[in-house]
PDB file of C-alpha atoms in Angstrom:
ATOM      1  CA  MET I   1     -15.272  97.133   9.095  1.00 46.00           C
ATOM      2  CA  THR I   2     -14.378  94.522   6.438  1.00 54.00           C
ATOM      3  CA  SER I   3     -11.393  92.340   7.258  1.00 62.00           C
ATOM      4  CA  SER I   4      -8.641  91.845   4.662  1.00 74.00           C
ATOM      5  CA  ARG I   5      -7.497  88.534   6.124  1.00 93.00           C
ATOM      6  CA  GLN I   6      -7.386  85.772   3.502  1.00 97.00           C
ATOM      7  CA  LEU I   7      -6.567  82.097   3.377  1.00 98.00           C
ATOM      8  CA  SER I   8      -3.097  82.124   1.858  1.00 97.00           C
ATOM      9  CA  GLY I   9      -2.049  80.255  -1.252  1.00 96.00           C
ATOM     10  CA  PRO I  10       0.054  77.751   0.752  1.00 96.00           C
ATOM     11  CA  ALA I  11      -2.862  77.197   3.159  1.00 97.00           C
ATOM     12  CA  PHE I  12      -5.160  76.471   0.211  1.00 97.00           C
ATOM     13  CA  THR I  13      -2.556  74.060  -1.179  1.00 97.00           C
ATOM     14  CA  ARG I  14      -2.449  72.219   2.154  1.00 98.00           C
ATOM     15  CA  ALA I  15      -6.235  71.909   2.116  1.00 98.00           C
ATOM     16  CA  ALA I  16      -6.175  70.543  -1.427  1.00 98.00           C
ATOM     17  CA  ALA I  17      -3.476  68.048  -0.433  1.00 98.00           C
ATOM     18  CA  PHE I  18      -5.518  66.907   2.552  1.00 98.00           C
ATOM     19  CA  LEU I  19      -8.533  66.279   0.340  1.00 98.00           C
ATOM     20  CA  ARG I  20      -6.493  63.844  -1.745  1.00 96.00           C
ATOM     21  CA  GLN I  21      -6.849  61.359   1.132  1.00 94.00           C
ATOM     22  CA  ALA I  22     -10.621  61.844   1.355  1.00 97.00           C
ATOM     23  CA  ARG I  23     -13.332  59.587  -0.033  1.00 97.00           C
ATOM     24  CA  PRO I  24     -13.603  59.632  -3.842  1.00 98.00           C
ATOM     25  CA  LEU I  25     -16.827  61.634  -3.493  1.00 98.00           C
ATOM     26  CA  GLU I  26     -15.163  64.562  -1.701  1.00 98.00           C
ATOM     27  CA  GLN I  27     -12.109  64.319  -3.962  1.00 98.00           C
ATOM     28  CA  ARG I  28     -14.290  64.657  -7.035  1.00 98.00           C
ATOM     29  CA  LEU I  29     -16.413  67.398  -5.518  1.00 98.00           C
ATOM     30  CA  PHE I  30     -13.243  69.399  -4.891  1.00 98.00           C
ATOM     31  CA  ALA I  31     -12.169  68.811  -8.495  1.00 98.00           C
ATOM     32  CA  PHE I  32     -15.620  69.868  -9.713  1.00 98.00           C
ATOM     33  CA  HIS I  33     -15.739  73.082  -7.677  1.00 98.00           C
ATOM     34  CA  PHE I  34     -12.092  74.141  -7.944  1.00 97.00           C
ATOM     35  CA  GLU I  35     -10.562  72.388 -10.947  1.00 97.00           C
ATOM     36  CA  ARG I  36     -13.434  72.430 -13.471  1.00 97.00           C
ATOM     37  CA  ALA I  37     -13.873  68.670 -13.466  1.00 98.00           C
ATOM     38  CA  ALA I  38     -16.998  67.263 -15.102  1.00 98.00           C
ATOM     39  CA  ALA I  39     -20.135  66.801 -13.021  1.00 98.00           C
ATOM     40  CA  GLU I  40     -20.402  63.213 -14.230  1.00 98.00           C
ATOM     41  CA  THR I  41     -17.263  62.308 -12.272  1.00 98.00           C
ATOM     42  CA  VAL I  42     -19.076  63.331  -9.072  1.00 98.00           C
ATOM     43  CA  ARG I  43     -22.231  61.464 -10.063  1.00 98.00           C
ATOM     44  CA  GLY I  44     -20.109  58.375 -10.623  1.00 98.00           C
ATOM     45  CA  ALA I  45     -18.823  58.554  -7.039  1.00 98.00           C
ATOM     46  CA  LEU I  46     -22.308  59.300  -5.699  1.00 98.00           C
ATOM     47  CA  ARG I  47     -23.780  56.196  -7.363  1.00 98.00           C
ATOM     48  CA  LYS I  48     -21.629  54.045  -5.075  1.00 98.00           C
ATOM     49  CA  PHE I  49     -23.821  55.159  -2.165  1.00 98.00           C
ATOM     50  CA  GLN I  50     -27.176  54.388  -3.776  1.00 98.00           C
ATOM     51  CA  ASN I  51     -28.896  51.176  -2.672  1.00 98.00           C
ATOM     52  CA  ASP I  52     -31.188  48.924  -4.674  1.00 98.00           C
ATOM     53  CA  ASP I  53     -34.233  50.636  -3.123  1.00 98.00           C
ATOM     54  CA  GLY I  54     -33.116  53.984  -4.584  1.00 98.00           C
ATOM     55  CA  GLY I  55     -32.125  55.472  -1.246  1.00 98.00           C
ATOM     56  CA  PHE I  56     -28.615  56.429  -0.165  1.00 98.00           C
ATOM     57  CA  HIS I  57     -26.450  55.345   2.744  1.00 97.00           C
ATOM     58  CA  SER I  58     -23.426  56.639   4.633  1.00 96.00           C
ATOM     59  CA  LEU I  59     -23.245  60.075   3.036  1.00 97.00           C
ATOM     60  CA  GLU I  60     -23.151  61.536   6.541  1.00 94.00           C
ATOM     61  CA  ALA I  61     -20.239  59.999   8.406  1.00 95.00           C
ATOM     62  CA  ASP I  62     -22.209  59.814  11.661  1.00 97.00           C
ATOM     63  CA  ILE I  63     -24.508  57.145  10.191  1.00 95.00           C
ATOM     64  CA  GLY I  64     -22.210  54.689   8.472  1.00 88.00           C
ATOM     65  CA  PHE I  65     -24.532  51.690   8.328  1.00 91.00           C
ATOM     66  CA  PRO I  66     -25.457  50.359   4.851  1.00 95.00           C
ATOM     67  CA  ALA I  67     -29.246  50.764   5.035  1.00 96.00           C
ATOM     68  CA  SER I  68     -30.814  53.660   3.135  1.00 98.00           C
ATOM     69  CA  SER I  69     -31.815  56.701   5.167  1.00 97.00           C
ATOM     70  CA  VAL I  70     -33.860  59.745   4.271  1.00 98.00           C
ATOM     71  CA  LEU I  71     -31.088  61.835   5.809  1.00 97.00           C
ATOM     72  CA  SER I  72     -28.489  60.579   3.324  1.00 98.00           C
ATOM     73  CA  THR I  73     -30.997  60.599   0.477  1.00 98.00           C
ATOM     74  CA  CYS I  74     -31.805  64.287   0.991  1.00 98.00           C
ATOM     75  CA  HIS I  75     -28.109  65.059   0.893  1.00 98.00           C
ATOM     76  CA  ALA I  76     -27.780  63.116  -2.355  1.00 98.00           C
ATOM     77  CA  LEU I  77     -30.721  64.901  -3.962  1.00 98.00           C
ATOM     78  CA  HIS I  78     -29.283  68.310  -3.085  1.00 97.00           C
ATOM     79  CA  LEU I  79     -25.948  67.274  -4.598  1.00 98.00           C
ATOM     80  CA  LEU I  80     -27.629  66.028  -7.765  1.00 98.00           C
ATOM     81  CA  HIS I  81     -29.394  69.360  -8.160  1.00 98.00           C
ATOM     82  CA  GLU I  82     -26.168  71.253  -7.524  1.00 97.00           C
ATOM     83  CA  LEU I  83     -24.575  69.224 -10.337  1.00 98.00           C
ATOM     84  CA  ASP I  84     -27.409  70.189 -12.730  1.00 97.00           C
ATOM     85  CA  THR I  85     -28.404  66.553 -13.041  1.00 98.00           C
ATOM     86  CA  PRO I  86     -31.493  66.305 -15.273  1.00 97.00           C
ATOM     87  CA  PRO I  87     -34.665  64.747 -13.830  1.00 95.00           C
ATOM     88  CA  THR I  88     -34.536  62.020 -16.469  1.00 96.00           C
ATOM     89  CA  ASN I  89     -31.264  60.677 -15.087  1.00 97.00           C
ATOM     90  CA  PRO I  90     -31.859  57.180 -13.605  1.00 97.00           C
ATOM     91  CA  ILE I  91     -30.109  58.091 -10.354  1.00 98.00           C
ATOM     92  CA  VAL I  92     -32.652  60.896  -9.824  1.00 98.00           C
ATOM     93  CA  GLN I  93     -35.625  58.756 -10.772  1.00 98.00           C
ATOM     94  CA  ARG I  94     -34.622  56.000  -8.356  1.00 98.00           C
ATOM     95  CA  THR I  95     -34.110  58.579  -5.599  1.00 98.00           C
ATOM     96  CA  LEU I  96     -37.613  59.939  -6.124  1.00 98.00           C
ATOM     97  CA  ASP I  97     -39.021  56.388  -6.018  1.00 98.00           C
ATOM     98  CA  TYR I  98     -37.377  55.865  -2.624  1.00 98.00           C
ATOM     99  CA  LEU I  99     -38.874  59.059  -1.216  1.00 98.00           C
ATOM    100  CA  LEU I 100     -42.301  58.111  -2.532  1.00 98.00           C
ATOM    101  CA  ALA I 101     -42.003  54.675  -0.900  1.00 98.00           C
ATOM    102  CA  THR I 102     -40.851  55.949   2.512  1.00 98.00           C
ATOM    103  CA  TYR I 103     -43.430  58.721   2.894  1.00 98.00           C
ATOM    104  CA  ASP I 104     -45.787  58.253   5.856  1.00 96.00           C
ATOM    105  CA  GLY I 105     -49.086  59.474   4.450  1.00 95.00           C
ATOM    106  CA  THR I 106     -50.915  59.145   7.757  1.00 95.00           C
ATOM    107  CA  ARG I 107     -48.778  61.894   9.300  1.00 94.00           C
ATOM    108  CA  ASP I 108     -47.283  63.647   6.261  1.00 96.00           C
ATOM    109  CA  VAL I 109     -43.690  62.952   7.349  1.00 97.00           C
ATOM    110  CA  TRP I 110     -40.628  60.848   6.534  1.00 97.00           C
ATOM    111  CA  PRO I 111     -38.495  58.898   9.021  1.00 95.00           C
ATOM    112  CA  ILE I 112     -35.060  60.505   9.196  1.00 95.00           C
ATOM    113  CA  ILE I 113     -33.258  57.171   9.683  1.00 95.00           C
ATOM    114  CA  PRO I 114     -34.496  53.588   9.276  1.00 94.00           C
ATOM    115  CA  PRO I 115     -34.892  51.088  12.127  1.00 93.00           C
ATOM    116  CA  HIS I 116     -31.533  49.448  12.910  1.00 92.00           C
ATOM    117  CA  ASP I 117     -30.204  47.215  15.646  1.00 93.00           C
ATOM    118  CA  ASN I 118     -27.547  49.720  16.851  1.00 94.00           C
ATOM    119  CA  SER I 119     -24.755  47.183  16.308  1.00 95.00           C
ATOM    120  CA  GLN I 120     -23.008  49.048  13.493  1.00 94.00           C
ATOM    121  CA  PRO I 121     -20.944  52.207  13.988  1.00 95.00           C
ATOM    122  CA  HIS I 122     -22.948  55.395  14.357  1.00 96.00           C
ATOM    123  CA  ALA I 123     -23.006  58.545  16.465  1.00 96.00           C
ATOM    124  CA  PRO I 124     -24.883  58.187  19.764  1.00 95.00           C
ATOM    125  CA  TRP I 125     -27.542  60.683  18.644  1.00 94.00           C
ATOM    126  CA  TRP I 126     -28.472  58.265  15.837  1.00 95.00           C
ATOM    127  CA  HIS I 127     -29.075  55.391  18.248  1.00 93.00           C
ATOM    128  CA  TYR I 128     -32.395  53.868  17.245  1.00 92.00           C
ATOM    129  CA  ALA I 129     -35.167  53.690  19.826  1.00 86.00           C
ATOM    130  CA  GLU I 130     -38.784  52.947  19.026  1.00 74.00           C
ATOM    131  CA  GLU I 131     -40.150  55.778  21.149  1.00 65.00           C
ATOM    132  CA  SER I 132     -37.986  58.412  19.434  1.00 66.00           C
ATOM    133  CA  ALA I 133     -38.818  56.998  16.014  1.00 62.00           C
ATOM    134  CA  GLN I 134     -42.487  57.577  16.767  1.00 64.00           C
ATOM    135  CA  ASN I 135     -41.916  61.270  17.513  1.00 76.00           C
ATOM    136  CA  TRP I 136     -43.592  62.257  14.269  1.00 78.00           C
ATOM    137  CA  GLN I 137     -44.120  65.860  15.367  1.00 86.00           C
ATOM    138  CA  GLY I 138     -40.348  66.382  15.380  1.00 91.00           C
ATOM    139  CA  LEU I 139     -40.181  64.924  11.880  1.00 95.00           C
ATOM    140  CA  ARG I 140     -42.369  67.778  10.635  1.00 97.00           C
ATOM    141  CA  ASP I 141     -39.367  70.107  10.991  1.00 97.00           C
ATOM    142  CA  ASN I 142     -36.590  67.596  10.324  1.00 96.00           C
ATOM    143  CA  PRO I 143     -36.445  66.113   7.719  1.00 97.00           C
ATOM    144  CA  ARG I 144     -39.759  67.060   6.033  1.00 98.00           C
ATOM    145  CA  PRO I 145     -38.726  70.554   4.786  1.00 98.00           C
ATOM    146  CA  ASP I 146     -35.438  69.066   3.580  1.00 98.00           C
ATOM    147  CA  VAL I 147     -37.257  66.365   1.597  1.00 98.00           C
ATOM    148  CA  LEU I 148     -39.613  68.949   0.155  1.00 98.00           C
ATOM    149  CA  ALA I 149     -36.629  71.072  -0.920  1.00 98.00           C
ATOM    150  CA  GLY I 150     -35.242  68.121  -2.858  1.00 97.00           C
ATOM    151  CA  LEU I 151     -38.583  67.294  -4.435  1.00 98.00           C
ATOM    152  CA  GLN I 152     -39.084  70.934  -5.441  1.00 97.00           C
ATOM    153  CA  ALA I 153     -35.847  70.733  -7.408  1.00 96.00           C
ATOM    154  CA  TYR I 154     -37.193  67.808  -9.425  1.00 97.00           C
ATOM    155  CA  PRO I 155     -40.849  68.381 -10.282  1.00 94.00           C
ATOM    156  CA  THR I 156     -42.148  65.270 -12.064  1.00 95.00           C
ATOM    157  CA  ALA I 157     -45.581  63.860 -12.801  1.00 96.00           C
ATOM    158  CA  LYS I 158     -45.158  61.046 -10.291  1.00 97.00           C
ATOM    159  CA  THR I 159     -44.314  63.384  -7.402  1.00 97.00           C
ATOM    160  CA  ARG I 160     -46.654  66.287  -8.254  1.00 97.00           C
ATOM    161  CA  ALA I 161     -49.483  65.260  -5.930  1.00 97.00           C
ATOM    162  CA  LEU I 162     -47.073  64.446  -3.108  1.00 98.00           C
ATOM    163  CA  VAL I 163     -45.298  67.796  -3.411  1.00 98.00           C
ATOM    164  CA  ALA I 164     -48.606  69.676  -3.317  1.00 97.00           C
ATOM    165  CA  ARG I 165     -49.736  67.793  -0.225  1.00 98.00           C
ATOM    166  CA  VAL I 166     -46.465  68.163   1.664  1.00 98.00           C
ATOM    167  CA  ALA I 167     -46.181  71.838   0.732  1.00 98.00           C
ATOM    168  CA  GLN I 168     -49.613  72.455   2.258  1.00 98.00           C
ATOM    169  CA  ALA I 169     -48.692  70.513   5.395  1.00 98.00           C
ATOM    170  CA  THR I 170     -45.469  72.498   5.687  1.00 98.00           C
ATOM    171  CA  LEU I 171     -47.328  75.775   5.208  1.00 98.00           C
ATOM    172  CA  ALA I 172     -49.763  74.819   7.979  1.00 97.00           C
ATOM    173  CA  ARG I 173     -46.869  73.945  10.272  1.00 97.00           C
ATOM    174  CA  LEU I 174     -45.202  77.304   9.671  1.00 97.00           C
ATOM    175  CA  ARG I 175     -48.432  79.193  10.282  1.00 97.00           C
ATOM    176  CA  GLU I 176     -48.817  77.600  13.690  1.00 96.00           C
ATOM    177  CA  THR I 177     -45.218  78.432  14.639  1.00 93.00           C
ATOM    178  CA  THR I 178     -44.981  81.251  17.142  1.00 91.00           C
ATOM    179  CA  GLY I 179     -41.598  80.657  18.781  1.00 90.00           C
ATOM    180  CA  ALA I 180     -38.164  79.848  17.436  1.00 94.00           C
ATOM    181  CA  LEU I 181     -37.517  76.633  15.557  1.00 96.00           C
ATOM    182  CA  GLU I 182     -34.975  74.122  16.861  1.00 95.00           C
ATOM    183  CA  MET I 183     -31.544  74.461  15.243  1.00 96.00           C
ATOM    184  CA  TYR I 184     -31.638  71.458  12.914  1.00 96.00           C
ATOM    185  CA  GLY I 185     -35.205  72.152  11.898  1.00 97.00           C
ATOM    186  CA  LEU I 186     -34.148  75.702  11.096  1.00 98.00           C
ATOM    187  CA  LEU I 187     -31.400  74.397   8.802  1.00 98.00           C
ATOM    188  CA  CYS I 188     -33.950  72.252   6.970  1.00 98.00           C
ATOM    189  CA  TYR I 189     -36.223  75.252   6.434  1.00 98.00           C
ATOM    190  CA  LEU I 190     -33.279  77.344   5.238  1.00 98.00           C
ATOM    191  CA  ARG I 191     -32.586  74.719   2.577  1.00 98.00           C
ATOM    192  CA  LEU I 192     -36.255  74.756   1.633  1.00 98.00           C
ATOM    193  CA  HIS I 193     -36.141  78.539   1.195  1.00 98.00           C
ATOM    194  CA  ARG I 194     -33.316  78.082  -1.350  1.00 97.00           C
ATOM    195  CA  ALA I 195     -35.282  75.475  -3.325  1.00 97.00           C
ATOM    196  CA  PRO I 196     -36.450  76.284  -6.846  1.00 96.00           C
ATOM    197  CA  ASN I 197     -40.089  76.273  -7.900  1.00 94.00           C
ATOM    198  CA  LEU I 198     -41.248  77.303  -4.422  1.00 96.00           C
ATOM    199  CA  ALA I 199     -44.797  78.667  -4.215  1.00 95.00           C
ATOM    200  CA  THR I 200     -44.958  82.351  -3.302  1.00 97.00           C
ATOM    201  CA  GLU I 201     -47.259  81.659  -0.350  1.00 97.00           C
ATOM    202  CA  LEU I 202     -44.803  79.177   1.173  1.00 98.00           C
ATOM    203  CA  LYS I 203     -41.795  81.399   0.565  1.00 97.00           C
ATOM    204  CA  THR I 204     -43.539  84.354   2.164  1.00 97.00           C
ATOM    205  CA  GLU I 205     -44.341  82.322   5.265  1.00 97.00           C
ATOM    206  CA  LEU I 206     -40.752  81.101   5.508  1.00 98.00           C
ATOM    207  CA  GLU I 207     -39.591  84.708   5.397  1.00 97.00           C
ATOM    208  CA  ARG I 208     -41.937  85.518   8.269  1.00 96.00           C
ATOM    209  CA  VAL I 209     -40.792  82.655  10.506  1.00 97.00           C
ATOM    210  CA  LEU I 210     -37.085  82.230   9.761  1.00 98.00           C
ATOM    211  CA  PRO I 211     -35.674  85.602  10.892  1.00 97.00           C
ATOM    212  CA  ARG I 212     -36.904  85.049  14.444  1.00 96.00           C
ATOM    213  CA  SER I 213     -35.400  81.561  14.514  1.00 97.00           C
ATOM    214  CA  ILE I 214     -32.098  82.740  13.081  1.00 98.00           C
ATOM    215  CA  THR I 215     -31.850  85.467  15.704  1.00 97.00           C
ATOM    216  CA  ALA I 216     -32.630  82.985  18.478  1.00 96.00           C
ATOM    217  CA  ASN I 217     -30.250  80.243  17.313  1.00 97.00           C
ATOM    218  CA  VAL I 218     -27.120  81.918  15.973  1.00 98.00           C
ATOM    219  CA  GLU I 219     -24.221  82.042  18.391  1.00 97.00           C
ATOM    220  CA  ARG I 220     -22.687  85.509  18.104  1.00 97.00           C
ATOM    221  CA  ASP I 221     -19.880  85.102  20.666  1.00 97.00           C
ATOM    222  CA  PRO I 222     -16.649  84.136  18.809  1.00 97.00           C
ATOM    223  CA  THR I 223     -15.280  82.464  21.937  1.00 96.00           C
ATOM    224  CA  LYS I 224     -18.045  79.856  21.617  1.00 96.00           C
ATOM    225  CA  TRP I 225     -17.642  79.038  17.916  1.00 97.00           C
ATOM    226  CA  ASN I 226     -15.492  76.013  18.735  1.00 95.00           C
ATOM    227  CA  GLY I 227     -18.431  74.397  20.515  1.00 93.00           C
ATOM    228  CA  TYR I 228     -21.891  73.148  19.731  1.00 90.00           C
ATOM    229  CA  GLY I 229     -24.181  75.661  18.111  1.00 93.00           C
ATOM    230  CA  LEU I 230     -25.077  77.557  14.968  1.00 97.00           C
ATOM    231  CA  ARG I 231     -22.460  79.925  13.599  1.00 98.00           C
ATOM    232  CA  PRO I 232     -23.265  82.974  11.461  1.00 98.00           C
ATOM    233  CA  LEU I 233     -21.854  81.327   8.336  1.00 98.00           C
ATOM    234  CA  ASP I 234     -24.126  78.317   8.840  1.00 98.00           C
ATOM    235  CA  VAL I 235     -27.081  80.532   7.927  1.00 98.00           C
ATOM    236  CA  ALA I 236     -25.225  82.676   5.374  1.00 98.00           C
ATOM    237  CA  PRO I 237     -22.694  80.343   3.710  1.00 98.00           C
ATOM    238  CA  ARG I 238     -22.623  82.459   0.552  1.00 98.00           C
ATOM    239  CA  SER I 239     -22.017  86.162   0.174  1.00 98.00           C
ATOM    240  CA  ASP I 240     -25.340  86.549  -1.637  1.00 97.00           C
ATOM    241  CA  SER I 241     -27.368  84.830   1.091  1.00 98.00           C
ATOM    242  CA  PRO I 242     -30.645  86.634   1.809  1.00 97.00           C
ATOM    243  CA  TRP I 243     -30.001  86.038   5.517  1.00 98.00           C
ATOM    244  CA  ARG I 244     -26.624  87.750   5.569  1.00 98.00           C
ATOM    245  CA  PRO I 245     -28.058  91.065   6.865  1.00 98.00           C
ATOM    246  CA  LEU I 246     -29.292  89.257   9.996  1.00 98.00           C
ATOM    247  CA  VAL I 247     -25.720  88.249  10.902  1.00 97.00           C
ATOM    248  CA  ALA I 248     -23.844  91.079   9.187  1.00 96.00           C
ATOM    249  CA  GLY I 249     -22.132  92.133  12.387  1.00 95.00           C
ATOM    250  CA  GLU I 250     -20.552  88.708  12.873  1.00 97.00           C
ATOM    251  CA  VAL I 251     -19.853  87.417   9.350  1.00 98.00           C
ATOM    252  CA  GLU I 252     -16.413  88.967   8.944  1.00 97.00           C
ATOM    253  CA  ALA I 253     -15.292  87.712  12.348  1.00 98.00           C
ATOM    254  CA  ASN I 254     -16.622  84.252  11.516  1.00 98.00           C
ATOM    255  CA  LEU I 255     -14.638  84.255   8.260  1.00 98.00           C
ATOM    256  CA  ASP I 256     -11.531  85.227  10.222  1.00 98.00           C
ATOM    257  CA  PHE I 257     -12.322  82.393  12.622  1.00 98.00           C
ATOM    258  CA  LEU I 258     -12.385  79.881   9.761  1.00 98.00           C
ATOM    259  CA  ILE I 259      -9.009  81.036   8.499  1.00 98.00           C
ATOM    260  CA  GLN I 260      -7.506  80.931  11.983  1.00 97.00           C
ATOM    261  CA  THR I 261      -8.791  77.444  12.822  1.00 98.00           C
ATOM    262  CA  GLN I 262      -7.447  75.590   9.804  1.00 98.00           C
ATOM    263  CA  THR I 263      -5.099  72.937  11.213  1.00 98.00           C
ATOM    264  CA  ALA I 264      -1.513  72.230  10.174  1.00 97.00           C
ATOM    265  CA  ASP I 265      -2.551  69.378   7.877  1.00 97.00           C
ATOM    266  CA  GLY I 266      -4.767  71.753   5.874  1.00 98.00           C
ATOM    267  CA  SER I 267      -8.102  70.509   7.203  1.00 98.00           C
ATOM    268  CA  TRP I 268     -10.785  71.717   9.583  1.00 98.00           C
ATOM    269  CA  HIS I 269     -11.907  69.408  12.375  1.00 97.00           C
ATOM    270  CA  PRO I 270     -15.438  68.679  13.584  1.00 97.00           C
ATOM    271  CA  HIS I 271     -16.282  70.315  16.901  1.00 94.00           C
ATOM    272  CA  TRP I 272     -18.031  67.133  18.067  1.00 95.00           C
ATOM    273  CA  ASN I 273     -17.128  63.492  18.654  1.00 96.00           C
ATOM    274  CA  TRP I 274     -18.852  60.212  19.484  1.00 97.00           C
ATOM    275  CA  GLY I 275     -17.705  60.031  23.098  1.00 96.00           C
ATOM    276  CA  ASP I 276     -17.480  56.393  24.167  1.00 97.00           C
ATOM    277  CA  SER I 277     -19.554  55.091  21.239  1.00 96.00           C
ATOM    278  CA  PHE I 278     -17.659  52.901  18.752  1.00 96.00           C
ATOM    279  CA  PRO I 279     -14.193  54.289  19.574  1.00 97.00           C
ATOM    280  CA  GLU I 280     -12.602  52.078  16.919  1.00 97.00           C
ATOM    281  CA  ALA I 281     -14.791  53.629  14.194  1.00 97.00           C
ATOM    282  CA  TRP I 282     -14.646  57.289  15.203  1.00 97.00           C
ATOM    283  CA  PRO I 283     -11.190  58.043  13.645  1.00 97.00           C
ATOM    284  CA  ARG I 284     -12.476  57.060  10.198  1.00 96.00           C
ATOM    285  CA  ALA I 285     -15.690  59.038  10.670  1.00 97.00           C
ATOM    286  CA  LYS I 286     -13.680  62.015  11.893  1.00 98.00           C
ATOM    287  CA  LEU I 287     -11.488  61.876   8.793  1.00 98.00           C
ATOM    288  CA  GLN I 288     -14.590  61.895   6.604  1.00 98.00           C
ATOM    289  CA  TRP I 289     -15.973  64.880   8.489  1.00 98.00           C
ATOM    290  CA  GLN I 290     -12.652  66.713   8.124  1.00 98.00           C
ATOM    291  CA  ALA I 291     -12.917  66.333   4.355  1.00 98.00           C
ATOM    292  CA  VAL I 292     -16.561  67.464   4.263  1.00 98.00           C
ATOM    293  CA  LEU I 293     -15.851  70.494   6.452  1.00 98.00           C
ATOM    294  CA  THR I 294     -12.678  71.404   4.561  1.00 98.00           C
ATOM    295  CA  LEU I 295     -14.492  71.424   1.231  1.00 98.00           C
ATOM    296  CA  ALA I 296     -17.412  73.402   2.687  1.00 98.00           C
ATOM    297  CA  ASN I 297     -15.121  75.986   4.291  1.00 98.00           C
ATOM    298  CA  LEU I 298     -13.114  76.493   1.109  1.00 98.00           C
ATOM    299  CA  ARG I 299     -16.343  77.184  -0.769  1.00 98.00           C
ATOM    300  CA  ILE I 300     -17.503  79.643   1.898  1.00 98.00           C
ATOM    301  CA  LEU I 301     -14.191  81.496   1.861  1.00 98.00           C
ATOM    302  CA  ARG I 302     -14.198  81.687  -1.929  1.00 98.00           C
ATOM    303  CA  SER I 303     -17.741  83.041  -1.987  1.00 98.00           C
ATOM    304  CA  TYR I 304     -16.741  85.863   0.343  1.00 98.00           C
ATOM    305  CA  GLY I 305     -13.532  86.628  -1.558  1.00 97.00           C
ATOM    306  CA  ARG I 306     -11.328  85.308   1.210  1.00 98.00           C
ATOM    307  CA  LEU I 307      -9.120  82.949  -0.846  1.00 97.00           C
ATOM    308  CA  ALA I 308      -5.761  84.262  -1.992  1.00 93.00           C
ATOM    309  CA  ALA I 309      -5.801  81.440  -4.559  1.00 64.00           C
ATOM    310  CA  ALA I 310      -8.467  79.559  -6.560  1.00 52.00           C
TER     311      ALA I 310
END
C-alpha cells in the first residue's frame, strides 16, 4: 500500500532555513536543485575545494585535511557531471589530470585517500596505516568503480586508453565475484551502473552481480534504520531507480522514516560519530553532514512525490 504521508510545507521551510547555515557548496546546491539557480554558482563553490594538483579535498566531512583524495575527487566529478559541466571546462580537465596521475598501473587501482600523518581532524576509519593502504584488493571495489563512473561521464582522448583498461579490469573482477559485495563497494558499483557511455558487456555483468549484493546488504527492519547499514533508499534514491523493485516492499516505509526523523531544526543527523577522535572537530563535521544529508533527503522525497512544497 502506498503511503500518503508527506513532508509538510513548514517542515520543508525549516530544512531550507537550516541549509542557510551550511557551507556555500551545499547552499548553492540547494538553490540549484530547488530555486533554479545557475549551475555556475555551484561550480564556483566547488572550485574552492580543488587543489593545485587537480584533485579535491574535504568534500566529505569525515576527511577534512587539505590534501587531495580520490574519494573527494570522485565526488567532485559526479557533481560536475550532474551540473552538465562540459568536458572542456578547466575544472574538469584538471580533475582528469589528477586521476591520471594517481592511477596505480601495476595493480589497476587508485588509493582512496593519500598518506597523511593522522594529526589533522578525520574520522577514525580514515586513519592512515601503511598496511591498510597496501590492501590493493579492497581498492578494486572501492574506489575503482567510482573512479570509472566519473571517467565514463567525461570521455576524452587523454583518458580513452585508461578507461578501456580499467573497464576490462572491472569486468574481470565482477566475473570472479560469486558472493555479495561489501556495502561500500556495492555503492561504488551502483554509481558505475548509472554512468553514461557504459559498455553493454560491463552493464550486463553489473546487472548479474548487483541484485545479489543488494539483497544481502539492505537492512529491511525499520527499527534498525537509525543504525549502521544500508537502507532501501540508499540503493533506490530516485523513483525511477532500476533497483527499486528489489526493495519495493520497504521503500514506502523508508520514506515515512525520513519524514519522521527530521529534527526540530529542519535537518537530518548522521547516524554515526567519531567517538573519541578529535572531539573538538566533530561538531563542525557533524554540521556539514547534517547539511549534506538534509539536501539528499529533500531530493529523495521530491523524487518520490513526498514533498508538500517545492
